[in-house]
RNA sequence: CGGGGCGUAGCGCAGCCUGGUAGCGCACCUGCUUUGGGAGCAGGGUGUCGGAGGUUCGAAUCCUCUCGCCCCGACCA
């Protein structure tokens, strides 16, 4: 093998520097900024990433990362990698193309659905593109680990995933192909797994703090990956796809799908003496229609939904102004699935078409939300076409089981304290799960414990959407002019802008400062294009590098250059000789 | 998968209803002027009007099919 030092490519730092040099000149860089917003972009991060020349779409939910985009993604990766390593995890790389056998072994080949992109090789064997890697890593570990002495283990990769999303959208925020950091931990004991869960929770907190993101860790549903409990890390942003409920007094925060609602404490009032009364409501089916027609507020109506479940047919009741939560219903009746009944079945159960169901006289199991318990003289469907009934009272006219089966809303009571829940929107950038033995059992990933007894390995898994994190940062940090990168994620540390490159003095000063900044170890973008000042300034604002050093004839005459911060817009003039030191101070500070 | 919309120059769009020379702005190329917040003048069109078929003397325009993209919904780490 050829010795390393004989190769100039490895040895000569000068040639590397020169190469780097060229990529940092705006005039040489593939950095196609756009004045106009592409018509198919609909969230601000996607618009700005397109306009700032970071990404270009290749197909629905599939993107090219241009140099500027890749630099930002690499910054996120760098932080994630450092913190994962510091937390004791080891980096590996698994294949993107995975043989079907592994997925069949875990059972997910049939369970996962059409989001799993399947393909065949030339021998007609089945493969899939990995949307997540529990199977592969479990296979990897079961082949190598025999003893409790080799545990615990935390292995991670930063790799491209493919999920054939029904509806990709929002650029890098919900692509089909996307870069993800996924980590998997393996343990001999529950305590060890819990400890690692906590370790990852803290690591994630450090990662997102280092990314300068405003986020909350919230309790979450475990979803299709399975497992016992989990937290999502949510970046707070208007455009977030998830709604989260957070307490204004304590640290309680949960995905609204999951958020518990404190039971109302209103004491049951005097029983009503009003008799049930039937009213005709021709063709009024929805809560809105009935509410408007009968001039009763939605909160005075009881919504009755008929569900098919593996525990039989169930009528689920919520107050008219609330939404039923299917997952809560599922848990409340301890079902393995629930499904809204179709029209024919509703007619069978209630004797009326959809829109006129009510609890009174129903022969099926009735589960009512806690909000129904205190309702008095409510209106419901009459189980008869074009009719509703008034003055319905739970306990008197029907006797349901009570449970928390609705979505939390703004103003609900916190389940943990006396505080009030507020609803915010969030972008899920990270997720930590405790998996348990779901995969190790299915795939026989076992180890021998101290007593020589074979036991399934206990697992955890921990994901971070890398591109999504970069996009989330833009959602949270931008203004009308463009991106405002926080220093840790910025593609460059600073940008040098010579106002007029045709002026020899300006160019010389800019080149000198540029060279010095690079020698100081900064990533510097030099806008050496022969463009008008306005064009360069607009692009600088759009690209959003934290510090801009502007060099122009006017100030140069006084021996001065200008430093401008992208965030906040603070601008100051410094002596030319001090510019580099000031810039370094700002970047490192 | 259901509902709606859009495919015309690199980007943003008009033209289509009522068939007859392919157009506007930006970008791009050349020249001159200009040079601290997206310059001005002059010249230049870089196009399979998404694709296929049909109607017609003639199709960007009308009809059929098809592909792609976007939005709303259902779904979802």
XYZ file of C-alpha atoms (C1' of nucleotides) in Angstrom:
666
model
C 0.000 0.000 0.000
C 1.206 3.420 -0.915
C 2.358 5.453 2.009
C 0.138 8.232 3.048
C 2.734 10.959 3.189
C 3.807 10.376 -0.407
C 0.470 11.652 -1.626
C 0.407 15.434 -1.999
C -3.359 15.453 -1.627
C -3.031 14.348 1.954
C 0.042 16.283 2.756
C -0.093 19.666 1.155
C -2.414 21.881 3.129
C -1.781 24.647 0.682
C -3.574 22.889 -2.154
C -6.535 22.124 0.093
C -6.782 25.702 1.125
C -6.809 26.812 -2.453
C -9.649 24.445 -3.259
C -11.632 25.663 -0.272
C -10.916 29.195 -1.342
C -12.710 28.842 -4.628
C -15.832 27.379 -3.108
C -16.152 30.374 -0.835
C -16.268 32.946 -3.583
C -19.802 33.871 -4.462
C -18.805 34.269 -8.115
C -17.640 30.633 -8.244
C -20.237 29.050 -6.017
C -23.416 27.360 -7.224
C -25.575 29.743 -5.284
C -28.561 30.619 -7.429
C -30.576 33.105 -5.418
C -34.075 33.899 -6.576
C -35.754 37.257 -6.596
C -39.183 35.727 -6.930
C -40.781 33.050 -4.785
C -41.439 29.769 -6.575
C -45.180 29.225 -6.843
C -45.243 25.761 -5.306
C -43.652 26.720 -2.017
C -46.086 27.337 0.817
C -44.198 27.603 4.063
C -41.618 30.244 4.801
C -38.676 27.868 5.292
C -39.330 26.246 1.934
C -39.668 29.602 0.185
C -36.500 30.952 1.726
C -34.490 27.782 1.148
C -35.474 27.932 -2.509
C -34.780 31.639 -2.820
C -31.491 31.428 -0.939
C -30.284 28.779 -3.387
C -30.127 26.022 -0.764
C -32.495 23.454 -2.221
C -34.126 22.540 -5.520
C -36.915 20.079 -5.994
C -36.238 16.944 -8.020
C -39.629 15.246 -7.559
C -42.465 15.464 -5.056
C -40.849 15.375 -1.626
C -37.362 14.785 -3.074
C -34.756 17.529 -3.130
C -31.263 18.398 -4.247
C -29.194 20.083 -1.580
C -27.080 22.761 -3.216
C -23.799 23.850 -1.583
C -25.420 26.418 0.664
C -28.110 23.958 1.768
C -25.626 21.184 2.400
C -23.496 23.480 4.533
C -26.456 24.207 6.804
C -27.376 20.537 7.037
C -23.753 19.673 7.849
C -23.822 22.157 10.719
C -26.814 20.408 12.253
C -25.175 17.032 11.694
C -22.000 18.250 13.352
C -23.803 19.290 16.508
C -25.789 16.064 16.616
C -22.681 13.948 16.044
C -20.683 15.727 18.733
C -23.404 15.405 21.322
C -24.201 11.781 20.485
C -20.534 10.868 20.755
C -20.230 12.788 23.981
C -23.236 10.848 25.303
C -21.419 7.611 24.648
C -23.130 6.521 21.432
C -21.173 5.011 18.550
C -21.682 5.935 14.932
C -22.390 3.227 12.362
C -23.881 3.192 8.874
C -26.577 0.834 7.723
C -27.761 0.165 4.178
C -30.637 2.086 2.723
C -31.802 -0.937 0.717
C -33.007 -3.628 3.072
C -33.959 -7.234 2.262
C -37.606 -8.078 2.910
C -36.646 -11.026 5.126
C -35.774 -8.758 8.035
C -39.025 -6.869 7.728
C -40.968 -10.092 7.453
C -39.295 -11.320 10.609
C -40.464 -8.317 12.603
C -43.892 -8.512 11.000
C -43.701 -5.013 9.613
C -43.455 -6.088 5.956
C -47.211 -6.587 6.131
C -48.012 -4.003 8.807
C -46.177 -0.950 7.586
C -48.373 -0.177 4.602
C -47.708 1.763 1.430
C -45.354 4.188 3.091
C -42.752 1.435 2.772
C -41.332 1.667 -0.735
C -40.824 -1.886 -1.939
C -38.646 -2.950 -4.844
C -37.226 -6.037 -6.458
C -33.701 -6.777 -7.519
C -32.782 -8.504 -10.804
C -33.343 -11.903 -9.198
C -36.863 -10.873 -8.322
C -36.077 -10.770 -4.612
C -37.999 -8.311 -2.448
C -36.321 -5.318 -0.847
C -37.475 -2.056 0.647
C -35.966 1.366 1.117
C -35.426 1.794 4.838
C -37.876 4.248 6.418
C -36.336 3.443 9.822
C -33.840 0.794 10.873
C -34.987 -1.206 13.892
C -34.850 -4.450 11.919
C -31.381 -3.928 10.505
C -29.817 -2.814 13.755
C -31.504 -5.581 15.733
C -30.135 -8.076 13.230
C -26.700 -6.504 13.490
C -26.647 -6.663 17.260
C -28.090 -10.169 17.638
C -25.286 -11.529 15.456
C -22.576 -10.026 17.641
C -23.877 -9.704 21.186
C -24.136 -12.792 23.384
C -23.636 -11.630 26.950
C -24.901 -9.036 29.351
C -21.235 -8.034 29.634
C -21.444 -6.511 26.146
C -24.399 -4.322 27.067
C -25.488 -1.560 27.146
C -24.839 -0.321 23.650
C -26.016 2.772 21.833
C -25.483 2.802 18.070
C -26.492 5.584 15.728
C -26.248 6.650 12.124
C -26.896 9.779 10.147
C -28.406 8.569 6.954
C -30.957 9.073 4.238
C -34.360 7.563 4.860
C -37.208 7.034 2.460
C -40.846 7.086 3.416
C -43.362 7.147 0.608
C -45.528 9.762 2.303
C -49.095 10.049 1.101
C -48.647 13.739 0.758
C -45.176 15.208 0.926
C -45.116 18.953 1.487
C -43.346 21.898 3.017
C -39.935 21.280 1.442
C -37.432 19.633 3.746
C -39.975 19.619 6.553
C -41.948 16.699 5.188
C -40.076 15.124 2.339
C -40.208 11.525 1.224
C -36.438 11.260 1.172
C -34.811 12.922 4.140
C -31.736 12.808 6.325
C -32.279 11.459 9.786
C -30.125 10.648 12.779
C -31.434 7.426 14.243
C -30.000 5.836 17.334
C -30.835 2.496 18.925
C -29.856 1.374 22.390
C -29.635 -2.161 23.760
C -29.872 -3.136 27.412
C -29.851 -6.053 29.758
C -32.150 -4.436 32.288
C -35.066 -2.047 32.414
C -33.120 0.276 34.700
C -30.331 0.488 32.161
C -32.831 1.249 29.367
C -34.538 3.904 31.486
C -31.204 5.466 32.282
C -30.281 5.644 28.608
C -33.681 7.120 27.811
C -32.919 9.858 30.304
C -29.427 10.251 28.882
C -30.844 10.700 25.372
C -33.504 13.072 26.646
C -30.778 15.242 28.108
C -28.617 14.883 25.012
C -31.492 16.007 22.806
C -32.100 18.955 25.054
C -28.434 19.925 24.670
C -28.558 19.448 20.900
C -31.566 21.667 20.363
C -30.267 24.253 22.778
C -27.013 24.350 20.829
C -29.062 24.814 17.647
C -30.572 27.920 19.284
C -34.068 26.575 18.843
C -37.052 27.392 21.008
C -38.535 23.974 21.758
C -40.515 21.876 24.216
C -40.181 18.194 25.002
C -43.696 16.778 25.059
C -45.301 13.458 25.949
C -46.311 11.706 22.767
C -48.120 8.807 21.212
C -45.862 5.918 20.299
C -47.487 5.289 16.903
C -46.539 2.548 14.457
C -42.991 2.080 15.726
C -44.443 0.653 18.873
C -43.113 0.834 22.357
C -44.142 1.986 25.763
C -43.520 5.663 26.297
C -42.015 8.480 24.338
C -41.265 12.166 24.151
C -41.288 14.364 21.109
C -39.045 17.385 20.801
C -41.097 20.143 19.260
C -39.804 23.379 17.822
C -42.432 26.016 18.453
C -43.577 27.570 15.168
C -46.810 28.789 13.608
C -46.426 26.431 10.682
C -45.950 23.348 12.839
C -47.967 20.330 11.762
C -48.623 19.189 15.299
C -50.624 20.875 18.028
C -49.240 20.658 21.523
C -50.857 21.464 24.824
C -48.598 23.092 27.400
C -49.372 24.106 30.950
C -48.850 27.759 31.825
C -47.835 26.888 35.403
C -45.893 23.637 35.397
C -43.702 21.783 32.919
C -46.489 19.558 31.616
C -46.587 19.478 27.826
C -48.072 16.869 25.526
C -49.110 16.360 21.962
C -52.834 17.239 21.861
C -53.452 13.735 20.595
C -52.199 12.594 23.943
C -52.822 15.471 26.366
C -54.996 14.558 29.307
C -57.766 16.875 30.398
C -58.376 17.548 34.064
C -61.870 16.396 34.956
C -64.307 19.263 35.524
C -65.228 19.662 39.164
C -68.698 21.122 38.862
C -70.963 19.448 41.363
C -74.060 17.904 39.857
C -76.823 20.501 40.084
C -80.456 19.828 40.844
C -81.919 17.265 38.458
C -83.891 18.751 35.619
C -87.670 18.474 35.688
C -88.009 19.360 32.029
C -89.431 16.611 29.867
C -87.754 15.362 26.727
C -89.225 17.110 23.725
C -88.890 16.126 20.107
C -88.308 18.793 17.447
C -88.162 18.418 13.696
C -84.815 19.338 12.165
C -85.222 18.590 8.462
C -81.883 17.854 6.828
C -79.891 19.386 9.709
C -77.090 16.946 10.427
C -73.926 18.665 11.564
C -73.451 20.329 14.911
C -73.209 23.682 13.123
C -76.450 23.138 11.204
C -78.407 21.937 14.205
C -76.947 24.631 16.429
C -77.923 27.390 13.987
C -81.353 25.918 13.306
C -82.350 25.347 16.925
C -80.517 28.467 18.133
C -78.650 26.424 20.711
C -74.906 26.894 21.213
C -72.781 23.860 20.204
C -71.846 23.476 23.873
C -75.523 22.689 24.544
C -75.485 19.756 22.117
C -74.244 16.220 22.650
C -72.373 14.816 19.665
C -72.970 11.098 19.194
C -70.509 9.085 17.103
C -70.960 5.418 16.338
C -67.757 3.361 16.328
C -66.981 -0.192 15.317
C -64.331 -1.720 17.543
C -62.920 -5.126 18.347
C -64.971 -4.868 21.563
C -68.209 -4.385 19.639
C -70.135 -1.327 18.571
C -69.785 1.711 20.787
C -71.560 5.065 20.865
C -69.086 7.790 21.839
C -70.422 11.079 23.202
C -68.715 14.450 23.450
C -70.014 17.947 24.049
C -70.872 19.575 20.701
C -68.003 22.061 20.745
C -65.334 19.398 21.396
C -63.610 16.874 19.132
C -63.474 13.198 19.911
C -60.002 11.683 20.212
C -59.974 8.198 18.728
C -56.805 7.147 20.488
C -58.248 8.090 23.840
C -61.439 6.210 23.026
C -59.315 3.273 22.035
C -57.553 3.286 25.391
C -60.720 3.987 27.354
C -62.414 0.810 26.184
C -59.148 -1.142 25.991
C -59.692 -1.903 22.317
C -57.010 -2.789 19.825
C -58.749 -0.836 17.074
C -61.643 1.568 16.614
C -63.154 2.738 13.361
C -65.959 5.194 12.638
C -68.986 3.157 11.530
C -70.154 3.490 7.956
C -73.528 4.838 6.962
C -75.258 1.472 6.723
C -74.074 0.396 10.155
C -75.148 3.726 11.703
C -78.613 3.214 10.294
C -78.683 -0.307 11.677
C -77.660 0.822 15.151
C -79.660 4.031 15.495
C -82.487 3.511 13.041
C -81.665 6.850 11.449
C -79.255 8.132 8.810
C -75.968 9.749 9.827
C -76.571 13.054 11.608
C -79.471 12.099 13.833
C -77.890 9.736 16.350
C -78.424 10.265 20.070
C -77.758 8.272 23.239
C -81.344 7.973 24.400
C -82.681 4.483 23.766
C -79.522 3.168 22.119
C -78.934 -0.535 22.657
C -75.120 -0.369 22.329
C -72.380 0.413 24.844
C -72.224 4.163 25.490
C -68.989 5.930 26.400
C -69.298 9.612 27.256
C -66.590 12.177 27.627
C -66.216 13.766 31.056
C -67.556 16.991 29.558
C -70.948 15.338 29.079
C -71.444 14.476 32.752
C -72.308 17.996 33.839
C -74.522 18.837 30.861
C -78.119 19.741 31.606
C -81.110 19.847 29.260
C -78.938 19.085 26.264
C -80.000 18.568 22.671
C -79.159 15.332 20.829
C -80.223 13.369 17.793
C -83.526 11.529 18.149
C -82.403 8.339 16.354
C -85.052 9.235 13.834
C -84.651 10.914 10.473
C -84.921 14.739 10.490
C -85.477 14.937 14.252
C -83.600 15.914 17.404
C -84.673 15.850 21.041
C -84.295 18.551 23.701
C -83.915 18.479 27.487
C -81.801 15.351 27.509
C -80.005 14.700 30.803
C -77.210 12.179 31.352
C -77.933 9.888 34.286
C -81.665 10.413 33.896
C -82.255 9.648 30.204
C -79.242 7.438 29.554
C -76.435 5.962 31.623
C -73.028 6.055 30.010
C -69.551 5.082 31.141
C -67.428 8.188 31.569
C -63.868 8.677 30.301
C -61.541 11.338 28.949
C -62.080 10.840 25.222
C -61.803 14.311 23.692
C -58.970 16.460 22.408
C -57.645 19.034 24.818
C -58.412 22.627 23.877
C -57.064 26.008 24.887
C -58.151 26.792 28.436
C -58.556 23.222 29.656
C -57.221 22.430 33.113
C -53.730 20.979 33.424
C -53.892 17.310 34.534
C -50.850 17.749 36.799
C -51.489 21.032 38.552
C -53.978 23.885 38.931
C -52.673 25.563 35.778
C -54.338 26.034 32.414
C -53.395 24.443 29.110
C -52.495 26.608 26.151
C -52.289 25.234 22.635
C -49.208 25.922 20.548
C -48.063 24.544 17.230
C -44.846 22.622 16.911
C -42.541 20.964 14.407
C -41.409 17.564 15.545
C -37.623 17.522 15.211
C -36.789 14.719 17.589
C -38.429 11.700 19.127
C -37.221 9.377 21.881
C -38.927 6.013 22.424
C -38.557 3.268 24.894
C -39.149 0.254 22.676
C -38.920 -2.569 25.175
C -38.572 -6.007 23.605
C -40.883 -5.655 20.618
C -38.133 -6.170 18.046
C -35.756 -8.293 20.087
C -38.538 -10.801 20.802
C -39.794 -10.889 17.226
C -36.277 -11.307 15.882
C -34.758 -13.391 18.687
C -32.152 -10.853 19.716
C -31.235 -12.449 23.021
C -28.404 -12.351 25.515
C -27.321 -14.413 28.479
C -27.726 -12.765 31.859
C -25.595 -13.272 34.988
C -27.360 -16.542 35.671
C -26.793 -17.835 32.186
C -30.430 -17.389 31.326
C -31.403 -16.299 27.822
C -33.398 -13.079 27.738
C -34.518 -10.645 25.009
C -32.512 -7.440 24.777
C -34.379 -4.335 25.927
C -34.280 -1.566 23.354
C -34.763 2.145 22.957
C -34.736 4.268 19.807
C -34.055 7.937 19.289
C -34.514 9.964 16.087
C -33.709 13.457 14.905
C -34.798 14.907 11.565
C -31.664 16.671 10.373
C -33.070 18.598 7.399
C -36.221 19.280 9.320
C -34.196 20.823 12.113
C -32.527 23.191 9.641
C -35.943 24.071 8.186
C -37.391 24.564 11.673
C -34.605 26.989 12.456
C -35.624 29.097 9.473
C -39.273 28.964 10.488
C -38.222 30.401 13.807
C -35.560 32.832 12.592
C -36.424 34.983 9.596
C -37.812 38.372 8.625
C -39.268 39.951 5.486
C -35.834 40.075 3.878
C -34.759 36.505 4.417
C -33.141 33.976 6.692
C -31.523 34.984 9.993
C -29.197 32.083 10.818
C -28.236 31.545 14.434
C -24.434 31.345 14.558
C -24.189 27.578 15.221
C -26.222 26.620 12.139
C -25.124 29.259 9.669
C -23.574 27.921 6.455
C -20.858 30.552 6.823
C -19.563 32.455 9.824
C -19.447 35.762 8.018
C -19.763 37.351 4.609
C -17.401 39.924 3.128
C -19.024 42.332 0.698
C -16.857 44.605 -1.406
C -19.306 47.226 -2.610
C -17.667 47.774 -5.962
C -15.198 45.200 -7.258
C -14.085 47.533 -10.043
C -12.469 49.740 -7.454
C -8.966 48.377 -6.940
C -8.669 49.663 -3.380
C -11.934 48.062 -2.352
C -11.028 44.727 -3.856
C -7.581 44.703 -2.308
C -8.963 45.477 1.145
C -11.700 42.855 0.784
C -9.272 40.174 -0.394
C -6.943 40.926 2.498
C -9.674 40.731 5.111
C -11.101 37.609 3.495
C -7.714 35.880 3.600
C -7.114 36.866 7.216
C -10.514 35.655 8.331
C -9.899 32.297 6.715
C -6.501 32.075 8.350
C -8.272 32.727 11.633
C -10.279 29.586 10.930
C -13.610 31.108 9.964
C -15.849 30.015 7.107
C -16.112 33.143 5.018
C -18.206 33.917 1.969
C -16.712 36.614 -0.249
C -19.242 38.277 -2.524
C -16.764 39.048 -5.271
C -19.420 39.353 -7.953
C -19.439 42.343 -10.230
C -22.901 43.346 -9.079
C -24.372 46.541 -7.794
C -24.296 47.131 -4.065
C -28.054 46.789 -3.750
C -28.048 43.352 -5.329
C -25.346 42.120 -2.970
C -27.037 43.556 0.103
C -30.364 41.983 -0.812
C -28.702 38.620 -1.344
C -26.776 38.935 1.922
C -30.027 39.584 3.796
C -31.690 36.676 2.004
C -28.892 34.202 2.725
C -28.824 35.364 6.314
C -25.209 34.891 7.404
C -24.903 36.355 10.941
C -22.204 38.930 10.200
C -21.646 41.071 7.116
C -18.432 43.004 6.587
C -19.041 45.713 4.023
C -16.084 47.338 2.326
C -16.669 50.467 0.277
C -14.661 53.355 -1.126
C -16.399 55.910 1.040
C -15.468 54.367 4.411
C -12.147 53.076 3.169
C -10.988 56.670 2.684
C -11.280 57.052 6.440
C -9.602 53.682 6.974
C -12.896 52.136 8.083
C -15.041 49.133 7.206
C -18.561 48.333 8.314
C -19.728 45.399 10.429
C -23.418 44.610 10.290
C -25.232 41.956 12.283
C -27.990 40.207 10.379
C -29.982 39.656 13.557
C -31.149 42.976 14.952
C -29.379 44.925 12.229
C -26.775 46.538 14.507
C -24.167 48.278 12.392
C -20.843 49.810 13.328
C -17.729 51.162 11.663
C -14.368 49.799 12.743
C -10.815 50.471 11.664
C -9.834 48.298 8.735
C -7.019 46.726 10.739
C -9.389 45.749 13.548
C -12.099 44.234 11.372
C -10.786 40.684 11.511
C -10.307 40.665 15.265
C -13.778 42.150 15.764
C -15.335 39.604 13.427
C -13.610 36.705 15.148
C -14.759 38.029 18.503
C -18.329 38.220 17.246
C -18.315 34.746 15.737
C -16.707 33.070 18.728
C -18.714 35.124 21.209
C -57.626 7.292 -2.134
C -61.781 11.425 -2.399
C -62.541 16.769 -3.808
C -60.391 21.150 -6.342
C -56.619 23.546 -9.321
C -52.314 24.062 -12.474
C -48.656 22.430 -16.560
C -46.855 28.163 -22.217
C -38.689 30.667 -22.254
C -34.350 29.556 -16.407
C -38.272 31.988 -12.767
C -43.166 34.507 -12.226
C -47.226 34.838 -15.486
C -50.781 36.529 -19.874
C -52.888 34.329 -24.263
C -57.349 29.461 -24.282
C -63.886 31.348 -23.372
C -64.757 33.058 -29.287
C -59.049 28.102 -33.467
C -55.451 31.777 -37.891
C -47.615 35.358 -37.188
C -45.950 32.360 -29.408
C -46.255 37.073 -25.802
C -45.123 40.237 -20.985
C -41.902 41.113 -16.533
C -37.506 39.346 -14.320
C -33.176 36.538 -15.417
C -29.542 35.582 -19.387
C -25.881 37.319 -23.688
C -23.326 41.894 -26.299
C -22.064 47.143 -26.050
C -22.051 51.948 -23.668
C -23.213 54.648 -19.239
C -23.855 53.826 -13.901
C -21.747 51.944 -8.879
C -23.722 51.946 -0.660
C -30.122 48.819 -0.876
C -32.566 44.282 -6.471
C -29.614 50.577 -12.300
C -30.431 53.153 -17.446
C -30.198 53.001 -22.806
C -29.591 50.034 -27.324
C -29.482 45.244 -29.451
C -30.270 39.764 -28.869
C -35.387 34.759 -27.970
C -32.769 30.839 -25.519
C -40.006 27.550 -26.667
C -41.645 19.960 -28.571
C -47.186 25.654 -25.357
C -46.192 18.436 -20.155
C -46.996 13.891 -23.530
C -50.056 10.849 -27.047
C -54.175 10.536 -30.074
C -58.451 12.909 -32.368
C -61.632 17.019 -34.727
C -60.170 20.852 -38.424
C -57.693 23.693 -44.355
C -55.366 25.204 -39.704
C -54.902 23.497 -32.492
C -51.309 26.598 -26.952
C -56.702 27.292 -27.793
C -61.892 22.306 -28.970
C -62.426 16.641 -27.619
C -60.324 11.910 -25.478
C -56.578 9.518 -22.936
C -52.135 9.919 -20.187
C -48.072 11.854 -17.121
C -46.417 15.377 -13.597
C -47.129 19.080 -9.933
C -49.893 21.941 -6.209
C -53.961 22.809 -2.581
C -57.950 20.768 0.882
C -59.273 16.119 3.263
C -58.407 11.083 5.056
C -53.340 8.942 6.774
C -48.601 9.252 9.312
C -42.379 8.937 12.425
